[in-house]
mmCIF file of C-alpha atoms in Angstrom:
data_model
loop_
_atom_site.group_PDB
_atom_site.id
_atom_site.type_symbol
_atom_site.label_atom_id
_atom_site.label_comp_id
_atom_site.label_asym_id
_atom_site.label_seq_id
_atom_site.Cartn_x
_atom_site.Cartn_y
_atom_site.Cartn_z
ATOM 1 C CA MET A 137 141.112 335.804 103.751
ATOM 2 C CA VAL A 138 143.863 334.887 106.111
ATOM 3 C CA ILE A 139 146.687 335.668 103.293
ATOM 4 C CA GLU A 140 144.860 339.081 102.629
ATOM 5 C CA ALA A 141 144.795 339.905 106.484
ATOM 6 C CA SER A 142 148.440 338.926 106.811
ATOM 7 C CA ARG A 143 149.327 341.304 103.969
ATOM 8 C CA LYS A 144 147.866 344.248 105.891
ATOM 9 C CA SER A 145 149.446 343.394 109.315
ATOM 10 C CA LYS A 146 152.641 343.998 110.998
ATOM 11 C CA ARG A 147 152.281 341.772 114.088
ATOM 12 C CA GLY A 148 150.934 338.164 113.781
ATOM 13 C CA LEU A 149 150.096 335.734 116.664
ATOM 14 C CA VAL A 150 149.706 332.097 116.527
ATOM 15 C CA LEU A 151 147.988 329.986 119.124
ATOM 16 C CA GLY A 152 149.089 326.438 119.495
ATOM 17 C CA GLY A 153 152.347 324.563 118.999
ATOM 18 C CA GLY A 154 151.805 322.074 116.268
ATOM 19 C CA PHE A 155 152.204 321.680 112.686
ATOM 20 C CA VAL A 156 149.329 324.027 111.789
ATOM 21 C CA SER A 157 150.879 326.820 113.834
ATOM 22 C CA LEU A 158 154.144 326.560 112.118
ATOM 23 C CA ASP A 159 152.294 326.813 108.860
ATOM 24 C CA PHE A 160 150.525 329.861 110.082
ATOM 25 C CA ALA A 161 153.604 331.576 111.318
ATOM 26 C CA THR A 162 155.517 330.795 107.873
ATOM 27 C CA GLY A 163 152.528 332.136 106.117
ATOM 28 C CA PHE A 164 152.440 335.307 107.913
ATOM 29 C CA ARG A 165 156.143 335.961 107.449
ATOM 30 C CA VAL A 166 156.046 335.185 103.940
ATOM 31 C CA ASN A 167 153.195 337.542 103.406
ATOM 32 C CA GLY A 168 155.028 340.470 105.154
ATOM 33 C CA VAL A 169 154.114 340.298 108.866
ATOM 34 C CA GLN A 170 157.157 341.798 110.536
ATOM 35 C CA LYS A 171 156.758 340.074 113.967
ATOM 36 C CA VAL A 172 155.082 336.687 114.665
ATOM 37 C CA VAL A 173 154.621 335.098 118.074
ATOM 38 C CA ILE A 174 153.621 331.521 118.653
ATOM 39 C CA LEU A 175 152.068 330.806 122.009
ATOM 40 C CA THR A 176 151.921 327.188 123.237
ATOM 41 C CA ARG A 177 151.166 325.591 126.526
ATOM 42 C CA ASP A 178 153.696 322.993 126.244
ATOM 43 C CA PRO A 179 157.150 323.162 128.174
ATOM 44 C CA TYR A 180 159.127 323.466 124.800
ATOM 45 C CA PHE A 181 158.053 324.004 121.238
ATOM 46 C CA TRP A 182 156.951 320.739 119.387
ATOM 47 C CA SER A 183 157.425 318.874 122.630
ATOM 48 C CA GLY A 184 155.152 315.884 121.190
ATOM 49 C CA HIS A 185 157.699 315.632 118.244
ATOM 50 C CA LEU A 186 161.079 316.687 119.422
ATOM 51 C CA ASP A 187 163.421 316.360 122.329
ATOM 52 C CA SER A 188 164.170 319.528 124.257
ATOM 53 C CA GLU A 189 167.572 320.182 122.612
ATOM 54 C CA SER A 190 165.983 319.777 118.947
ATOM 55 C CA SER A 191 163.206 322.126 120.200
ATOM 56 C CA ARG A 192 165.932 324.500 121.204
ATOM 57 C CA LEU A 193 167.466 324.422 117.892
ATOM 58 C CA MET A 194 164.214 324.901 115.997
ATOM 59 C CA LYS A 195 163.251 327.852 118.257
ATOM 60 C CA ASN A 196 166.549 329.544 117.438
ATOM 61 C CA LEU A 197 166.177 328.896 113.796
ATOM 62 C CA LEU A 198 162.551 330.457 113.995
ATOM 63 C CA SER A 199 163.757 333.268 116.013
ATOM 64 C CA ALA A 200 166.320 334.157 113.356
ATOM 65 C CA ASN A 201 163.586 334.385 110.927
ATOM 66 C CA GLY A 202 161.360 336.593 112.970
ATOM 67 C CA VAL A 203 159.255 334.271 114.812
ATOM 68 C CA GLU A 204 159.304 334.281 118.664
ATOM 69 C CA ILE A 205 158.155 331.070 120.545
ATOM 70 C CA MET A 206 156.494 331.637 123.925
ATOM 71 C CA THR A 207 156.330 328.297 125.930
ATOM 72 C CA GLU A 208 153.927 327.641 128.760
ATOM 73 C CA GLU A 209 151.706 330.351 127.871
ATOM 74 C CA GLU A 210 147.976 330.371 127.156
ATOM 75 C CA ALA A 211 145.774 333.090 125.942
ATOM 76 C CA ASP A 212 143.156 334.288 128.321
ATOM 77 C CA PHE A 213 141.092 336.837 126.120
ATOM 78 C CA PHE A 214 141.312 339.091 123.043
ATOM 79 C CA GLU A 215 141.046 342.819 123.229
ATOM 80 C CA PRO A 216 139.494 344.477 120.264
ATOM 81 C CA THR A 217 141.297 347.592 118.379
ATOM 82 C CA SER A 218 138.659 349.787 119.601
ATOM 83 C CA LEU A 219 134.915 349.696 120.631
ATOM 84 C CA LYS A 220 132.791 349.216 117.609
ATOM 85 C CA LEU A 221 129.218 349.870 116.855
ATOM 86 C CA ARG A 222 126.855 346.850 117.660
ATOM 87 C CA GLY A 223 126.756 344.549 114.515
ATOM 88 C CA SER A 224 129.944 345.715 113.005
ATOM 89 C CA ARG A 225 132.977 343.679 112.535
ATOM 90 C CA GLY A 226 135.650 344.094 115.313
ATOM 91 C CA GLN A 227 139.262 343.709 114.747
ATOM 92 C CA ILE A 228 141.889 342.199 117.080
ATOM 93 C CA GLY A 229 144.096 344.524 118.770
ATOM 94 C CA ALA A 230 145.882 342.280 121.527
ATOM 95 C CA VAL A 231 145.846 339.087 123.200
ATOM 96 C CA VAL A 232 146.369 338.852 126.992
ATOM 97 C CA THR A 233 147.767 335.596 128.326
ATOM 98 C CA LYS A 234 146.675 333.969 131.645
ATOM 99 C CA SER A 235 149.906 335.141 133.008
ATOM 100 C CA GLY A 236 148.892 338.587 132.339
ATOM 101 C CA LYS A 237 151.198 339.331 129.314
ATOM 102 C CA ARG A 238 149.490 341.617 126.693
ATOM 103 C CA LEU A 239 150.665 340.874 123.152
ATOM 104 C CA GLU A 240 149.516 343.305 120.517
ATOM 105 C CA ALA A 241 148.519 341.496 117.166
ATOM 106 C CA ASP A 242 146.866 342.488 113.900
ATOM 107 C CA VAL A 243 146.209 338.939 112.715
ATOM 108 C CA VAL A 244 145.770 335.737 114.670
ATOM 109 C CA GLY A 245 146.068 332.049 113.818
ATOM 110 C CA VAL A 246 144.811 329.095 115.737
ATOM 111 C CA GLY A 247 146.575 325.772 114.949
#
């Protein structure tokens, strides 16, 4: 289901900064998602596994491959693409962070 959704998407968002988030980001890019953003609450990416300098190198490598890392950010709420009739399946349109940033997304992974 995630692979099918990512093949139809242009903008992907991943919540979390661990190994699963990296799997989501990689899977999204491999399946054609043009822009992927990873949101993590940590001060730097993979702070539980890397020092800050190694994290910077990883962030640069990911950025060169279409994955943006946003640190010290957290999702506050999701916005649907449009209002749907009661009982129908809504689709994600954007995520708004606790700092107020609005990030459009067609597919979201939580890792």
